[in-house]
């Protein structure tokens, strides 16, 4: 889904050729992972510590930021609704030498009320030659070498039952030989309530890659061990409001552009009688896991009737070997391959109770191909729908259930077309991939860019956001996030071992912003005063979050302004009660 078909055709073919070898390499999982933390031979002891906020820029190993460059060494101040996650990046400076750092927070208190807080060390990874903090570790201590400012991630999940008011606490950092330092934290908990992620309206579609998890953890795909290691990673995704389960109908729908193979979840077998049969065992296990256990239940996205290579791989019982058959729209082979499959697959999904949630998903295919696929689906699987990521919408956009253009063309789905699609019950989202450079979720992207995306969807009345890769890891993303010619971090938003990232957490912040805006909009019916307040909020947001403005450099300022607009609107609505 990558706006990269022509640009990377040769590159994709080369990945496809070498991938079977690459996928056999064992990942490096040294427990002291950290691209900036090679052990220092110096025995010089640290003499002092400093701690400051570092809210809106990336920590880079050889840069002094935030000390002396806008960081606040006095206090961290946060504000949130009940049910909201509030988080922030902090930085620790070690003076004098290397240190074993530890960070802690005993929680935030208001009288007898207490809210738990989590603090974790940020780890460094390499991205396009830069050593940058992005990995949110699972621990509160680490070795820190000379000359590196260590990032700390602070996070609070405000309980929905929390008492509104101002809560206070302290983030404390210690190291042997140094006096402990602390940064006061103030959290204003507001009366407004954010629903649970399962009830969020934002249509989040981050494509999952089970094979990458199996490779990293050295477990058999679809085994109990595989599901066990996927569980926390997929729960993290569900807690961000994910709506779609990514499934594969055949091998490598995207022609091999990830480090790990994307195998089919359905085993196609041509029997000795010449009849094609379909083994859904892996697909059923995956959907059952994601749907019933993880709780992602809105859409089952099946890739694809239109793979980039237009081939289907199957096992031939007559020869005892794997073979391929071409299935190109406009040719008789297309219907010969897909009509019997669709009939059988539709029957199977009906029996499982999943047919009404199933979409035949398509990625950047020409209209004539999409029409051919849609016609076959109507004939042979009438309960299925079509989901399609496109570069630039066309007339066909009107009839596709779930459409997602790249952000640079998202404006073409606005206005009357968007209203028409909404009346039809259709979903309209947008995506970013290797394009555009900004806003995006690359390892070196400004953190606010990820949050900007959710606000863009809200301001333009779109339904959500799509990105092609949640966890398509390279060989070892804990050491480096580069992968061939993709921008660093393009292939994944989280890290192995169920480690989050700054960009994933800020993307989740944008989803929460979207939900808050929808809740405020719903209050427009309270009175004429409320309708006017919401209309003014909509006007101000629409002026900021535009396609034209998206490619600029004001994302941090835009996000801060949007937060103030939401707060001013909330206060205006409350005054009018």
Coordinates of C-alpha atoms in Angstrom, one line a residue:
X1 CA 0.0 0.0 0.0
X2 CA 2.9 2.1 -0.3
X3 CA 2.7 4.7 -3.1
X4 CA 5.9 2.9 -4.2
X5 CA 5.0 0.4 -6.9
X6 CA 6.9 1.8 -9.8
X7 CA 9.6 3.4 -7.7
X8 CA 10.5 0.1 -6.1
X9 CA 9.6 -2.5 -8.6
X10 CA 13.2 -3.7 -9.1
X11 CA 14.0 -3.4 -5.4
X12 CA 10.9 -5.6 -4.5
X13 CA 12.0 -8.2 -6.9
X14 CA 15.5 -8.3 -5.3
X15 CA 14.0 -8.7 -1.8
X16 CA 11.9 -11.5 -3.1
X17 CA 15.0 -13.3 -4.5
X18 CA 17.0 -13.0 -1.3
X19 CA 14.4 -13.2 1.3
X20 CA 14.4 -16.9 2.0
X21 CA 18.1 -16.6 3.0
X22 CA 17.5 -13.4 5.0
X23 CA 14.7 -14.9 7.0
X24 CA 17.0 -17.7 8.2
X25 CA 19.3 -15.4 10.0
X26 CA 19.0 -15.4 13.8
X27 CA 18.3 -12.0 15.3
X28 CA 20.6 -10.5 17.9
X29 CA 18.8 -10.2 21.2
X30 CA 21.5 -9.2 23.6
X31 CA 19.8 -8.0 26.8
X32 CA 21.8 -4.9 26.9
X33 CA 20.3 -3.7 23.6
X34 CA 21.0 0.0 23.0
X35 CA 22.7 1.5 20.0
X36 CA 24.2 4.3 22.2
X37 CA 25.3 2.1 25.1
X38 CA 28.6 0.4 24.1
X39 CA 30.5 -0.2 27.3
X40 CA 32.9 2.6 28.2
X41 CA 36.4 1.6 29.1
X42 CA 36.7 4.7 31.4
X43 CA 36.3 4.1 35.1
X44 CA 35.5 7.8 35.7
X45 CA 32.5 7.9 38.1
X46 CA 29.6 10.2 37.5
X47 CA 29.4 13.2 39.8
X48 CA 25.9 14.7 39.3
X49 CA 22.6 14.1 37.6
X50 CA 20.1 16.5 35.9
X51 CA 16.6 15.8 34.7
X52 CA 14.3 17.9 32.4
X53 CA 11.4 17.7 30.1
X54 CA 12.1 16.9 26.5
X55 CA 8.6 17.0 25.1
X56 CA 8.7 17.8 21.4
X57 CA 12.0 16.8 19.8
X58 CA 14.0 13.6 19.3
X59 CA 16.8 12.8 21.6
X60 CA 20.0 12.2 19.6
X61 CA 23.0 10.6 21.2
X62 CA 25.5 13.4 20.4
X63 CA 23.2 16.4 21.1
X64 CA 22.8 18.4 24.3
X65 CA 19.1 18.8 23.9
X66 CA 17.1 19.4 26.0
X67 CA 19.6 20.9 28.5
X68 CA 20.2 24.5 27.6
X69 CA 17.8 24.1 24.6
X70 CA 14.3 24.6 25.9
X71 CA 13.9 21.8 28.4
X72 CA 12.1 22.5 31.7
X73 CA 14.1 21.4 34.7
X74 CA 11.4 22.6 37.2
X75 CA 8.2 20.7 36.5
X76 CA 6.2 18.4 34.1
X77 CA 2.6 19.6 33.8
X78 CA 0.0 17.4 32.1
X79 CA -3.8 17.6 31.6
X80 CA -6.2 14.8 30.6
X81 CA -9.7 13.4 30.6
X82 CA -10.6 10.5 32.7
X83 CA -9.8 7.4 30.6
X84 CA -7.1 9.2 28.7
X85 CA -3.4 8.2 28.6
X86 CA -1.0 11.1 29.3
X87 CA 2.6 10.7 28.5
X88 CA 5.8 12.7 28.1
X89 CA 9.5 12.3 27.2
X90 CA 12.0 13.3 29.8
X91 CA 15.8 13.4 29.6
X92 CA 18.6 12.7 32.2
X93 CA 22.0 14.2 31.9
X94 CA 24.9 12.5 33.7
X95 CA 27.8 14.7 34.5
X96 CA 31.3 13.2 34.9
X97 CA 31.2 9.7 33.6
X98 CA 29.2 6.6 32.7
X99 CA 26.5 5.5 35.1
X100 CA 24.0 2.8 35.9
X101 CA 20.8 4.8 35.9
X102 CA 17.5 4.0 37.6
X103 CA 14.2 5.8 37.4
X104 CA 11.1 5.5 39.4
X105 CA 7.8 7.2 40.3
X106 CA 5.6 6.2 43.2
X107 CA 2.5 7.5 41.5
X108 CA 0.5 10.8 41.6
X109 CA -1.6 11.7 44.6
X110 CA -4.4 14.1 45.5
X111 CA -5.2 13.7 49.2
X112 CA -6.1 10.1 49.7
X113 CA -6.5 9.5 45.9
X114 CA -3.7 8.0 43.9
X115 CA -3.1 7.3 40.3
X116 CA -0.3 4.9 39.3
X117 CA 2.4 6.1 36.8
X118 CA 4.8 4.2 34.7
X119 CA 8.4 5.2 33.9
X120 CA 10.7 3.4 31.5
X121 CA 14.1 4.0 30.0
X122 CA 14.2 5.1 26.4
X123 CA 16.6 3.1 24.3
X124 CA 18.5 4.3 21.3
X125 CA 18.5 2.7 17.9
X126 CA 20.2 3.7 14.7
X127 CA 18.2 5.4 11.9
X128 CA 19.9 6.5 8.7
X129 CA 23.2 7.0 10.5
X130 CA 21.7 8.8 13.5
X131 CA 21.6 7.3 17.0
X132 CA 18.1 8.3 18.1
X133 CA 15.9 7.5 21.1
X134 CA 12.7 5.7 20.1
X135 CA 12.4 2.4 21.8
X136 CA 10.3 2.5 25.0
X137 CA 12.0 -0.2 27.1
X138 CA 10.3 -2.5 29.6
X139 CA 12.6 -1.5 32.5
X140 CA 13.4 1.3 34.8
X141 CA 17.2 1.0 34.7
X142 CA 20.1 0.9 32.2
X143 CA 23.7 1.5 31.6
X144 CA 24.4 5.0 30.2
X145 CA 27.7 5.8 28.6
X146 CA 29.6 9.0 28.8
X147 CA 28.2 11.9 26.8
X148 CA 24.7 10.5 26.2
X149 CA 21.6 12.1 27.6
X150 CA 19.2 9.2 28.6
X151 CA 15.6 9.5 27.6
X152 CA 12.8 8.5 30.1
X153 CA 9.2 7.8 29.1
X154 CA 6.6 8.8 31.6
X155 CA 3.0 7.6 31.2
X156 CA -0.2 7.7 33.2
X157 CA -3.4 5.9 32.3
X158 CA -6.1 7.9 34.1
X159 CA -8.8 5.6 35.5
X160 CA -12.3 6.4 34.3
X161 CA -13.4 6.4 37.9
X162 CA -10.7 8.9 39.0
X163 CA -11.8 11.9 41.0
X164 CA -11.2 15.1 39.0
X165 CA -8.6 17.4 40.4
X166 CA -4.8 18.1 40.5
X167 CA -2.6 15.1 41.3
X168 CA 1.1 15.5 42.1
X169 CA 4.1 13.3 42.3
X170 CA 7.8 13.1 41.4
X171 CA 10.0 11.2 38.9
X172 CA 13.2 10.3 40.6
X173 CA 16.5 9.3 39.0
X174 CA 19.4 7.7 40.9
X175 CA 22.9 6.5 40.0
X176 CA 25.7 5.2 42.3
X177 CA 27.9 8.0 43.5
X178 CA 25.4 10.8 42.7
X179 CA 22.7 12.6 44.7
X180 CA 19.3 11.6 43.5
X181 CA 17.4 14.1 41.4
X182 CA 13.6 14.5 41.0
X183 CA 11.3 16.2 38.6
X184 CA 7.9 17.3 40.0
X185 CA 4.8 16.1 38.0
X186 CA 1.4 17.8 38.1
X187 CA -1.5 16.1 36.4
X188 CA -4.9 17.9 36.1
X189 CA -7.6 15.3 35.8
X190 CA -10.7 16.7 34.1
X191 CA -14.3 15.6 34.6
X192 CA -14.8 14.6 31.0
X193 CA -14.5 10.9 30.3
X194 CA -13.0 9.1 27.3
X195 CA -14.5 5.7 26.5
X196 CA -12.6 2.4 26.5
X197 CA -10.5 1.8 23.3
X198 CA -12.9 -0.9 22.1
X199 CA -15.6 1.8 21.9
X200 CA -13.6 4.4 20.0
X201 CA -14.9 5.4 16.6
X202 CA -11.6 6.0 15.0
X203 CA -11.0 3.4 12.2
X204 CA -7.4 2.4 12.9
X205 CA -5.9 0.0 10.5
X206 CA -2.3 -1.0 11.1
X207 CA -1.3 -4.2 9.2
X208 CA -0.1 -7.0 11.4
X209 CA 2.7 -9.4 10.5
X210 CA 2.6 -12.7 12.5
X211 CA 5.5 -14.2 10.7
X212 CA 7.9 -11.5 12.0
X213 CA 7.0 -12.4 15.6
X214 CA 7.5 -16.2 14.9
X215 CA 11.0 -15.5 13.4
X216 CA 12.1 -13.2 16.2
X217 CA 11.1 -15.5 19.0
X218 CA 12.1 -18.7 17.2
X219 CA 8.7 -20.4 17.5
X220 CA 6.7 -22.5 15.1
X221 CA 4.1 -20.3 13.2
X222 CA 0.6 -20.8 14.6
X223 CA 1.8 -22.9 17.5
X224 CA 0.7 -22.2 21.1
X225 CA 4.1 -20.6 21.7
X226 CA 3.6 -18.3 18.7
X227 CA 0.2 -17.0 20.0
X228 CA 1.7 -16.6 23.5
X229 CA 4.4 -14.2 22.3
X230 CA 1.9 -12.4 20.0
X231 CA -0.6 -11.8 22.7
X232 CA 0.9 -8.8 24.5
X233 CA 1.9 -7.2 21.2
X234 CA -1.6 -7.5 19.7
X235 CA -3.2 -6.4 23.0
X236 CA -1.1 -3.2 22.7
X237 CA -2.6 -2.7 19.2
X238 CA -6.2 -3.3 20.5
X239 CA -5.6 -0.8 23.3
X240 CA -4.8 1.8 20.6
X241 CA -8.3 1.3 19.0
X242 CA -7.3 -1.1 16.2
X243 CA -10.4 -2.1 14.1
X244 CA -9.0 -4.5 11.4
X245 CA -7.5 -8.0 11.4
X246 CA -4.9 -8.4 8.6
X247 CA -5.2 -11.8 6.8
X248 CA -3.4 -13.2 3.7
X249 CA -5.2 -15.3 1.1
X250 CA -2.0 -16.2 -0.8
X251 CA 1.8 -15.8 -0.5
X252 CA 3.4 -12.4 -0.7
X253 CA 0.5 -10.2 -1.9
X254 CA 3.0 -7.3 -2.0
X255 CA 5.7 -9.2 -3.9
X256 CA 8.2 -9.6 -1.1
X257 CA 9.0 -6.1 0.3
X258 CA 9.6 -7.0 4.0
X259 CA 12.4 -8.8 5.8
X260 CA 10.1 -11.7 6.8
X261 CA 7.9 -13.6 4.3
X262 CA 4.2 -12.9 4.2
X263 CA 2.9 -16.5 3.7
X264 CA -0.6 -17.4 2.9
X265 CA -2.9 -18.2 5.8
X266 CA -4.8 -20.5 3.5
X267 CA -3.2 -23.7 2.0
X268 CA -4.3 -24.1 -1.6
X269 CA -4.1 -27.8 -2.6
X270 CA -5.0 -29.2 -6.0
X271 CA -6.0 -32.8 -5.5
X272 CA -5.2 -35.7 -7.9
X273 CA -8.8 -35.3 -9.1
X274 CA -7.9 -31.8 -10.3
X275 CA -10.1 -30.1 -7.8
X276 CA -8.7 -27.2 -5.7
X277 CA -9.2 -27.5 -2.0
X278 CA -8.5 -24.9 0.7
X279 CA -7.2 -25.5 4.2
X280 CA -8.3 -22.7 6.5
X281 CA -6.7 -23.9 9.7
X282 CA -4.1 -21.2 10.1
X283 CA -6.6 -18.5 9.0
X284 CA -9.2 -19.7 11.5
X285 CA -6.7 -19.8 14.4
X286 CA -5.5 -16.3 13.6
X287 CA -8.9 -14.7 13.3
X288 CA -10.2 -16.5 16.4
X289 CA -7.2 -15.3 18.4
X290 CA -7.5 -11.7 17.2
X291 CA -11.3 -11.5 17.2
X292 CA -12.3 -13.5 20.3
X293 CA -9.3 -13.1 22.6
X294 CA -7.7 -9.8 21.6
X295 CA -11.0 -8.1 20.8
X296 CA -10.4 -6.6 17.3
X297 CA -13.8 -7.2 15.8
X298 CA -14.9 -4.7 13.2
X299 CA -13.2 -5.8 10.0
X300 CA -11.3 -8.8 8.6
X301 CA -9.1 -7.6 5.8
X302 CA -8.1 -10.3 3.3
X303 CA -5.2 -9.7 1.0
X304 CA -5.7 -10.2 -1.9
X305 CA -7.4 -11.1 -5.1
X306 CA -5.1 -8.6 -6.8
X307 CA -1.6 -9.3 -5.5
X308 CA 1.2 -7.4 -7.2
X309 CA 2.5 -10.5 -8.9
X310 CA -1.0 -11.7 -10.0
X311 CA -0.1 -15.3 -9.1
X312 CA -1.5 -17.9 -6.7
X313 CA 0.8 -20.6 -5.3
X314 CA -0.7 -24.0 -4.6
X315 CA 0.4 -27.6 -3.7
X316 CA -0.1 -30.1 -6.5
X317 CA -0.8 -33.5 -5.1
X318 CA -0.2 -35.1 -8.5
X319 CA 3.5 -33.9 -8.7
X320 CA 4.1 -33.6 -5.0
X321 CA 5.4 -30.1 -5.6
X322 CA 4.4 -26.4 -5.2
X323 CA 3.3 -24.7 -8.4
X324 CA 1.9 -21.3 -9.5
X325 CA -1.0 -20.2 -11.6
X326 CA -1.6 -16.8 -13.2
X327 CA -4.8 -15.0 -12.4
X328 CA -4.9 -11.7 -14.2
X329 CA -8.1 -9.6 -14.5
X330 CA -9.4 -9.6 -18.1
X331 CA -8.1 -13.1 -18.7
X332 CA -10.2 -16.3 -18.4
X333 CA -7.8 -17.5 -15.7
X334 CA -9.0 -14.8 -13.3
X335 CA -12.5 -16.2 -13.0
X336 CA -11.3 -19.8 -13.2
X337 CA -9.0 -19.3 -10.1
X338 CA -11.1 -16.9 -8.0
X339 CA -14.8 -17.9 -8.6
X340 CA -14.5 -21.4 -7.0
X341 CA -12.3 -19.9 -4.2
X342 CA -14.8 -17.2 -3.4
X343 CA -17.7 -19.6 -3.3
X344 CA -15.9 -21.9 -0.9
X345 CA -14.4 -19.1 1.2
X346 CA -17.8 -17.3 1.5
X347 CA -19.4 -20.5 2.7
X348 CA -16.6 -21.0 5.2
X349 CA -16.8 -17.5 6.6
X350 CA -20.6 -17.7 6.8
X351 CA -20.3 -20.9 8.9
X352 CA -17.8 -19.1 11.2
X353 CA -20.0 -16.1 11.6
X354 CA -17.5 -13.8 10.0
X355 CA -18.8 -13.1 6.5
X356 CA -20.4 -9.8 7.2
X357 CA -17.0 -8.5 8.6
X358 CA -14.9 -9.8 5.7
X359 CA -13.4 -7.4 3.2
X360 CA -11.5 -8.5 0.1
X361 CA -8.6 -6.0 0.6
X362 CA -6.8 -4.4 -2.4
X363 CA -3.6 -2.4 -2.4
X364 CA -2.9 0.2 -5.1
X365 CA -4.4 -1.6 -8.1
X366 CA -5.8 0.0 -11.3
X367 CA -9.5 0.6 -11.6
X368 CA -10.0 -2.1 -14.3
X369 CA -8.5 -4.7 -11.9
X370 CA -10.6 -3.5 -9.0
X371 CA -13.8 -3.6 -11.1
X372 CA -13.1 -7.2 -12.1
X373 CA -12.5 -8.3 -8.5
X374 CA -15.7 -6.4 -7.4
X375 CA -17.8 -8.1 -10.0
X376 CA -16.6 -11.6 -9.0
X377 CA -17.2 -10.8 -5.3
X378 CA -20.8 -9.7 -6.1
X379 CA -21.4 -12.9 -8.0
X380 CA -19.8 -15.4 -5.7
X381 CA -19.5 -13.9 -2.3
X382 CA -22.3 -11.2 -2.1
X383 CA -21.9 -10.6 1.7
X384 CA -18.2 -9.6 1.3
X385 CA -17.1 -6.0 0.8
X386 CA -14.1 -4.3 -0.8
X387 CA -11.4 -2.3 1.1
X388 CA -8.9 -0.5 -1.1
X389 CA -5.9 1.7 -0.5
X390 CA -5.4 4.0 -3.4
X391 CA -2.9 6.7 -4.5
X392 CA -5.5 9.0 -5.9
X393 CA -9.3 8.4 -5.7
X394 CA -11.3 7.9 -8.9
X395 CA -14.9 7.5 -9.9
X396 CA -14.7 4.0 -8.6
X397 CA -14.2 5.5 -5.1
X398 CA -18.0 6.0 -4.8
X399 CA -18.7 2.3 -4.7
X400 CA -15.8 0.9 -2.6
X401 CA -16.9 0.2 0.9
X402 CA -13.6 1.2 2.6
X403 CA -11.3 3.6 0.7
X404 CA -8.0 5.0 1.9
X405 CA -6.1 7.5 -0.3
X406 CA -2.6 8.7 0.5
X407 CA -2.7 12.0 2.6
X408 CA -1.5 14.1 -0.3
X409 CA -4.7 13.2 -2.2
X410 CA -7.0 12.9 0.8
X411 CA -8.6 16.3 -0.1
X412 CA -10.2 14.6 -3.2
X413 CA -12.4 12.5 -0.9
X414 CA -13.7 15.5 1.1
X415 CA -16.8 17.6 0.6
X416 CA -19.9 16.1 -1.1
X417 CA -18.2 12.8 -1.9
X418 CA -17.4 12.2 1.8
X419 CA -20.9 13.1 2.8
X420 CA -22.3 10.7 0.1
X421 CA -20.0 7.9 1.4
X422 CA -21.0 8.5 5.0
X423 CA -24.7 8.3 4.1
X424 CA -24.1 5.0 2.4
X425 CA -22.4 3.7 5.6
X426 CA -19.0 3.5 3.9
X427 CA -15.6 4.1 5.6
X428 CA -13.2 6.8 4.4
X429 CA -9.7 7.0 5.8
X430 CA -6.2 8.1 4.6
X431 CA -2.7 6.7 4.8
X432 CA 1.0 7.6 4.8
X433 CA 3.8 5.3 3.9
X434 CA 7.3 6.1 2.5
X435 CA 5.4 9.1 1.1
X436 CA 5.2 11.9 2.2
X437 CA 8.3 12.9 4.1
X438 CA 6.1 14.9 6.5
X439 CA 3.9 14.2 8.3
X440 CA 4.9 10.6 9.0
X441 CA 5.9 8.1 11.6
X442 CA 9.5 7.4 10.7
X443 CA 12.1 6.8 13.4
X444 CA 13.5 10.3 12.9
X445 CA 10.1 12.1 12.4
X446 CA 9.3 14.9 14.8
X447 CA 7.1 13.1 17.5
X448 CA 4.2 15.5 17.0
X449 CA 3.8 14.4 13.4
X450 CA 2.3 11.1 14.5
X451 CA -0.3 12.8 16.7
X452 CA -1.0 15.3 13.9
X453 CA -2.4 12.5 11.7
X454 CA -5.3 11.8 14.1
X455 CA -6.1 15.4 14.3
X456 CA -6.1 15.7 10.5
X457 CA -8.7 12.9 10.3
X458 CA -10.8 14.6 12.9
X459 CA -10.6 18.1 11.4
X460 CA -11.6 16.8 8.0
X461 CA -14.3 14.4 9.2
X462 CA -12.5 11.4 7.9
X463 CA -13.1 8.1 9.7
X464 CA -9.5 7.1 10.5
X465 CA -6.0 6.2 9.4
X466 CA -4.3 3.3 7.7
X467 CA -0.6 2.4 7.7
X468 CA 0.9 -0.6 6.0
X469 CA 3.0 -2.0 8.8
X470 CA 2.6 -2.4 12.6
X471 CA 5.4 -4.9 13.1
X472 CA 7.2 -5.9 9.9
X473 CA 10.6 -5.9 11.6
X474 CA 13.9 -5.9 9.9
X475 CA 16.7 -8.2 11.1
X476 CA 17.2 -6.4 14.4
X477 CA 15.3 -3.2 14.9
X478 CA 16.7 -2.8 18.4
X479 CA 20.0 -2.0 16.8
X480 CA 18.9 -0.2 13.6
X481 CA 15.6 0.6 12.0
X482 CA 16.9 0.8 8.4
X483 CA 15.6 -1.6 5.8
X484 CA 16.8 -1.4 2.2
X485 CA 15.7 1.9 0.7
X486 CA 12.6 2.5 2.8
X487 CA 12.8 5.5 5.2
X488 CA 14.0 4.2 8.5
X489 CA 11.2 2.9 10.6
X490 CA 8.7 2.7 7.7
X491 CA 8.2 -1.0 8.2
X492 CA 7.2 -1.0 11.9
X493 CA 5.8 1.1 14.7
X494 CA 6.7 -1.1 17.7
X495 CA 9.6 -3.3 18.6
X496 CA 10.2 -6.9 19.5
X497 CA 9.6 -8.0 23.1
X498 CA 6.3 -6.0 23.2
X499 CA 8.3 -2.7 23.3
X500 CA 6.4 0.4 22.2
X501 CA 7.9 3.5 20.6
X502 CA 7.6 7.2 20.9
X503 CA 5.9 7.4 17.4
X504 CA 3.4 4.7 18.3
X505 CA 2.4 6.4 21.5
X506 CA 2.1 9.7 19.8
X507 CA 0.0 8.1 17.1
X508 CA -2.3 6.8 19.9
X509 CA -2.4 10.3 21.3
X510 CA -3.8 11.4 18.0
X511 CA -6.5 8.7 18.1
X512 CA -7.5 10.0 21.6
X513 CA -7.6 13.5 20.2
X514 CA -10.0 12.3 17.5
X515 CA -12.3 10.7 20.1
X516 CA -12.3 13.8 22.2
X517 CA -13.3 15.9 19.2
X518 CA -16.1 13.5 18.4
X519 CA -17.4 13.7 22.0
X520 CA -17.3 17.5 21.9
X521 CA -19.1 17.6 18.5
X522 CA -21.9 15.3 19.9
X523 CA -22.7 18.1 22.4
X524 CA -23.7 20.5 19.7
X525 CA -27.3 19.5 20.1
X526 CA -27.4 20.7 23.7
X527 CA -28.3 24.3 22.8
X528 CA -27.7 27.1 20.4
X529 CA -24.7 28.1 22.5
X530 CA -23.3 24.6 22.2
X531 CA -23.8 24.4 18.5
X532 CA -22.0 27.7 18.0
X533 CA -19.1 26.6 20.2
X534 CA -18.7 23.3 18.2
X535 CA -19.0 25.1 14.9
X536 CA -16.2 27.5 16.0
X537 CA -14.0 24.5 17.0
X538 CA -14.6 22.9 13.6
X539 CA -13.7 26.0 11.8
X540 CA -10.5 26.6 13.6
X541 CA -9.4 23.0 13.3
X542 CA -10.2 22.9 9.6
X543 CA -8.0 26.0 9.0
X544 CA -5.0 24.2 10.7
X545 CA -5.2 20.6 9.5
X546 CA -5.1 20.8 5.7
X547 CA -3.4 18.8 3.0
X548 CA -1.5 21.9 1.9
X549 CA -0.3 22.6 5.5
X550 CA 0.6 18.9 6.2
X551 CA 3.9 19.0 4.4
X552 CA 5.2 22.0 6.5
X553 CA 7.2 22.0 9.7
X554 CA 4.6 23.3 12.2
X555 CA 3.3 20.0 13.4
X556 CA 4.3 20.6 17.0
X557 CA 2.7 24.0 17.1
X558 CA -0.4 22.7 15.3
X559 CA -0.9 19.9 17.9
X560 CA -0.5 22.3 20.8
X561 CA -2.9 24.7 19.3
X562 CA -5.5 21.9 18.7
X563 CA -5.2 20.9 22.3
X564 CA -6.0 24.4 23.4
X565 CA -8.9 24.7 20.9
X566 CA -10.4 21.5 22.4
X567 CA -9.9 22.7 25.9
X568 CA -11.5 26.1 25.1
X569 CA -14.4 24.3 23.5
X570 CA -14.9 22.0 26.5
X571 CA -14.9 25.0 28.8
X572 CA -17.4 26.9 26.6
X573 CA -19.7 23.9 26.5
X574 CA -19.6 23.4 30.2
X575 CA -20.4 27.1 30.8
X576 CA -23.4 26.8 28.7
X577 CA -24.9 23.9 30.7

